[in-house]
């Protein structure tokens, strides 16, 4: 059974610092990797996706993928209180309808 | 309205009741999904529809019955549920059923089974 593992947290980071969120996955055949953000009481929203090994940057967010280690991470630079949320990691095989989600990491940015 | 909408937002039902959850997407997408989100558990995919045809059923109990009358609407019919079915039920849509496309989630229906 495919699994996606995340530390549930809570992860507390001072405002302005870098928040680092990690995710490991069990299926070596996974091809697509997503980070969703979910505010309390709200639905998930996609913030980043990555398909290739290495880094992908979008504003304050950087996704990092290492397929050899089956590891994907999300870095948030200059953390803001509005970044406080649960971050869900999701993976899929290319061409597969199914996303496998982790349980999420709860991030709290401390002013 | 825009995006993905769901009704009702909250639902309390007894184990012998029959109710339906409704989802509507205004994005012109071809694929729609039902997910279950329980506390401390990962999002679980329940059903996938592509162009109104069911393409995935993750061994969901028959007390959950999906219906997709057209590409914009998705229903989840509920009957004789159990207390452990209490959860947040999320609908999502994407341009196509390939999961590499971004999935847009609705606000969810918080279901409590008493």
Short mmCIF file of C-alpha atoms in Angstrom, two decimals:
data_model
loop_
_atom_site.label_atom_id
_atom_site.label_comp_id
_atom_site.label_asym_id
_atom_site.label_seq_id
_atom_site.Cartn_x
_atom_site.Cartn_y
_atom_site.Cartn_z
CA UNK A 1 0.00 0.00 0.00
CA UNK A 2 1.31 3.39 -0.97
CA UNK A 3 2.10 5.64 1.99
CA UNK A 4 3.00 9.25 2.46
CA UNK A 5 4.54 10.20 5.79
CA UNK A 6 4.60 13.61 7.39
CA UNK A 7 5.41 14.79 10.89
CA UNK A 8 2.08 15.93 12.27
CA UNK A 9 3.66 18.73 14.28
CA UNK A 10 2.83 21.23 15.49
CA UNK A 11 5.83 22.96 14.01
CA UNK A 12 6.40 26.40 15.50
CA UNK A 13 8.53 28.92 13.59
CA UNK A 14 9.24 32.57 14.45
CA UNK A 15 7.91 35.18 12.07
CA UNK A 16 10.46 35.99 9.38
CA UNK A 17 12.31 32.68 9.71
CA UNK A 18 12.36 29.78 7.25
CA UNK A 19 9.79 27.02 7.79
CA UNK A 20 10.85 23.58 6.57
CA UNK A 21 8.23 20.91 5.98
CA UNK A 22 9.18 17.36 5.09
CA UNK A 23 7.49 14.40 3.44
CA UNK A 24 8.58 10.89 2.55
CA UNK A 25 6.78 8.45 0.29
CA UNK A 26 6.90 4.70 -0.12
CA UNK A 27 6.16 4.18 -3.82
CA UNK A 28 9.36 4.55 -5.83
CA UNK A 29 7.25 4.87 -8.96
CA UNK A 30 5.68 8.13 -7.83
CA UNK A 31 6.08 10.86 -10.40
CA UNK A 32 4.08 13.89 -9.28
CA UNK A 33 4.33 15.67 -5.96
CA UNK A 34 2.06 18.33 -4.55
CA UNK A 35 1.86 20.57 -1.52
CA UNK A 36 -1.58 21.69 -0.41
CA UNK A 37 -2.29 24.22 2.32
CA UNK A 38 -5.37 23.83 4.51
CA UNK A 39 -6.45 26.53 6.92
CA UNK A 40 -8.46 25.40 9.91
CA UNK A 41 -12.05 24.75 8.89
CA UNK A 42 -11.27 25.31 5.21
CA UNK A 43 -10.61 23.09 2.21
CA UNK A 44 -7.14 22.30 0.83
CA UNK A 45 -5.64 24.58 -1.81
CA UNK A 46 -2.69 23.77 -4.04
CA UNK A 47 0.39 25.91 -3.44
CA UNK A 48 3.18 24.00 -5.21
CA UNK A 49 3.76 21.00 -7.44
CA UNK A 50 7.02 19.44 -8.59
CA UNK A 51 7.83 16.65 -11.02
CA UNK A 52 11.62 16.74 -11.43
CA UNK A 53 14.49 16.25 -9.01
CA UNK A 54 15.85 19.47 -7.58
CA UNK A 55 14.32 22.73 -6.45
CA UNK A 56 11.34 24.67 -7.71
CA UNK A 57 10.77 28.19 -6.47
CA UNK A 58 7.57 30.24 -6.47
CA UNK A 59 7.74 33.46 -4.50
CA UNK A 60 8.46 32.65 -0.87
CA UNK A 61 7.89 28.93 -1.45
CA UNK A 62 10.48 26.38 -2.60
CA UNK A 63 9.69 22.72 -3.22
CA UNK A 64 12.59 20.27 -3.16
CA UNK A 65 12.44 16.76 -4.58
CA UNK A 66 14.90 13.91 -4.16
CA UNK A 67 13.54 10.79 -5.84
CA UNK A 68 16.52 8.65 -4.86
CA UNK A 69 15.76 9.30 -1.19
CA UNK A 70 11.98 9.38 -1.80
CA UNK A 71 11.80 12.70 -0.09
CA UNK A 72 10.05 15.96 -0.87
CA UNK A 73 10.12 19.13 1.16
CA UNK A 74 8.60 22.59 1.22
CA UNK A 75 10.49 25.65 2.40
CA UNK A 76 8.68 28.85 3.29
CA UNK A 77 10.96 31.89 3.49
CA UNK A 78 10.15 35.01 5.50
CA UNK A 79 7.35 33.17 7.30
CA UNK A 80 4.24 35.19 8.01
CA UNK A 81 1.45 34.56 10.54
CA UNK A 82 -0.84 34.00 7.56
CA UNK A 83 1.25 30.93 6.72
CA UNK A 84 -0.08 29.22 9.85
CA UNK A 85 -2.02 26.24 8.49
CA UNK A 86 -1.78 22.50 7.93
CA UNK A 87 0.35 21.54 4.94
CA UNK A 88 -0.58 18.37 3.10
CA UNK A 89 1.87 16.45 0.96
CA UNK A 90 0.37 14.39 -1.89
CA UNK A 91 1.94 12.10 -4.48
CA UNK A 92 0.75 10.22 -7.54
CA UNK A 93 1.92 8.08 -10.41
CA UNK A 94 1.92 9.83 -13.73
CA UNK A 95 -1.39 9.29 -15.44
CA UNK A 96 -3.03 8.01 -12.28
CA UNK A 97 -6.30 9.43 -11.07
CA UNK A 98 -5.38 8.89 -7.47
CA UNK A 99 -3.54 11.27 -5.19
CA UNK A 100 -2.18 9.72 -2.00
CA UNK A 101 -2.11 12.25 0.82
CA UNK A 102 -0.12 12.43 4.02
CA UNK A 103 -1.78 13.34 7.30
CA UNK A 104 -0.37 16.85 7.12
CA UNK A 105 1.95 18.99 9.24
CA UNK A 106 0.45 21.75 11.33
CA UNK A 107 2.57 24.89 11.08
CA UNK A 108 2.30 27.81 13.48
CA UNK A 109 4.15 31.06 12.80
CA UNK A 110 4.85 32.92 16.02
CA UNK A 111 4.71 36.73 15.77
CA UNK B 1 -20.84 31.47 -8.27
CA UNK B 2 -17.32 30.38 -8.98
CA UNK B 3 -15.15 27.39 -8.16
CA UNK B 4 -16.52 24.33 -6.41
CA UNK B 5 -19.53 24.60 -4.14
CA UNK B 6 -20.96 22.05 -1.74
CA UNK B 7 -24.24 21.80 0.11
CA UNK B 8 -25.07 21.42 2.87
CA UNK B 9 -22.06 22.71 4.78
CA UNK B 10 -23.09 20.88 7.93
CA UNK B 11 -25.27 17.79 8.33
CA UNK B 12 -26.34 15.80 11.35
CA UNK B 13 -28.12 12.57 10.64
CA UNK B 14 -29.21 9.46 12.44
CA UNK B 15 -28.06 6.01 11.43
CA UNK B 16 -31.39 5.19 9.82
CA UNK B 17 -31.68 8.39 7.80
CA UNK B 18 -31.13 8.89 4.09
CA UNK B 19 -29.49 12.11 2.95
CA UNK B 20 -27.55 13.41 -0.03
CA UNK B 21 -24.54 15.66 -0.39
CA UNK B 22 -24.34 17.89 -3.42
CA UNK B 23 -21.32 19.27 -5.26
CA UNK B 24 -21.26 21.65 -8.19
CA UNK B 25 -18.27 22.93 -10.13
CA UNK B 26 -18.30 26.04 -12.30
CA UNK B 27 -14.84 25.54 -13.80
CA UNK B 28 -15.65 23.53 -16.90
CA UNK B 29 -13.70 20.57 -15.57
CA UNK B 30 -14.15 16.99 -16.74
CA UNK B 31 -13.25 15.11 -13.56
CA UNK B 32 -14.84 15.21 -10.11
CA UNK B 33 -13.89 13.50 -6.87
CA UNK B 34 -15.27 12.67 -3.44
CA UNK B 35 -12.82 12.58 -0.52
CA UNK B 36 -13.30 11.77 3.16
CA UNK B 37 -11.22 13.65 5.73
CA UNK B 38 -11.22 12.27 9.27
CA UNK B 39 -9.25 13.62 12.21
CA UNK B 40 -5.66 12.37 12.36
CA UNK B 41 -6.06 10.51 9.05
CA UNK B 42 -4.97 11.34 5.51
CA UNK B 43 -7.47 12.49 2.95
CA UNK B 44 -9.06 9.35 1.52
CA UNK B 45 -10.20 9.21 -2.07
CA UNK B 46 -13.65 7.66 -2.29
CA UNK B 47 -14.80 8.08 -5.88
CA UNK B 48 -13.55 9.52 -9.15
CA UNK B 49 -15.74 10.46 -12.09
CA UNK B 50 -14.46 11.43 -15.51
CA UNK B 51 -16.95 12.74 -18.03
CA UNK B 52 -19.74 11.36 -15.86
CA UNK B 53 -18.27 7.85 -15.83
CA UNK B 54 -17.05 6.36 -12.57
CA UNK B 55 -13.40 5.38 -12.96
CA UNK B 56 -12.32 4.72 -9.39
CA UNK B 57 -14.04 3.24 -6.38
CA UNK B 58 -11.67 2.72 -3.49
CA UNK B 59 -13.59 -0.12 -1.86
CA UNK B 60 -16.06 2.26 -0.31
CA UNK B 61 -18.95 0.67 1.63
CA UNK B 62 -22.20 0.46 -0.30
CA UNK B 63 -23.90 2.76 2.21
CA UNK B 64 -22.20 5.52 0.17
CA UNK B 65 -23.64 5.81 -3.31
CA UNK B 66 -22.30 8.40 -5.77
CA UNK B 67 -24.16 9.89 -8.70
CA UNK B 68 -22.82 12.10 -11.46
CA UNK B 69 -25.67 13.25 -13.74
CA UNK B 70 -23.41 15.60 -15.73
CA UNK B 71 -19.89 16.92 -15.65
CA UNK B 72 -20.82 19.85 -13.38
CA UNK B 73 -22.71 18.02 -10.66
CA UNK B 74 -21.80 15.25 -8.26
CA UNK B 75 -23.89 13.74 -5.49
CA UNK B 76 -23.11 11.43 -2.62
CA UNK B 77 -26.18 9.55 -1.37
CA UNK B 78 -25.96 8.37 2.21
CA UNK B 79 -28.02 5.67 3.94
CA UNK B 80 -27.71 3.63 7.13
CA UNK B 81 -24.44 5.29 8.06
CA UNK B 82 -22.35 4.45 11.10
CA UNK B 83 -20.94 6.85 13.70
CA UNK B 84 -17.44 6.22 12.30
CA UNK B 85 -18.60 7.78 9.04
CA UNK B 86 -18.64 11.16 10.76
CA UNK B 87 -16.06 13.25 8.92
CA UNK B 88 -15.52 16.14 6.54
CA UNK B 89 -16.55 15.15 3.01
CA UNK B 90 -14.75 17.09 0.34
CA UNK B 91 -15.61 17.36 -3.31
CA UNK B 92 -12.93 18.31 -5.83
CA UNK B 93 -12.68 18.81 -9.56
CA UNK B 94 -9.87 18.92 -12.07
CA UNK B 95 -9.50 19.61 -15.75
CA UNK B 96 -9.04 15.94 -16.47
CA UNK B 97 -8.82 12.75 -14.45
CA UNK B 98 -5.02 12.61 -14.65
CA UNK B 99 -3.94 13.54 -11.15
CA UNK B 100 -1.15 15.72 -12.49
CA UNK B 101 -3.81 18.35 -13.03
CA UNK B 102 -4.52 20.60 -10.05
CA UNK B 103 -7.54 19.56 -8.05
CA UNK B 104 -9.77 22.34 -6.78
CA UNK B 105 -11.58 21.52 -3.56
CA UNK B 106 -14.97 22.64 -2.37
CA UNK B 107 -15.53 23.88 1.20
CA UNK B 108 -16.70 20.47 2.37
CA UNK B 109 -19.68 19.08 4.24
CA UNK B 110 -19.13 18.39 7.93
CA UNK B 111 -21.14 15.22 8.59
CA UNK B 112 -22.04 13.97 12.04
CA UNK B 113 -23.75 10.60 12.38
CA UNK B 114 -25.56 10.11 15.68
#
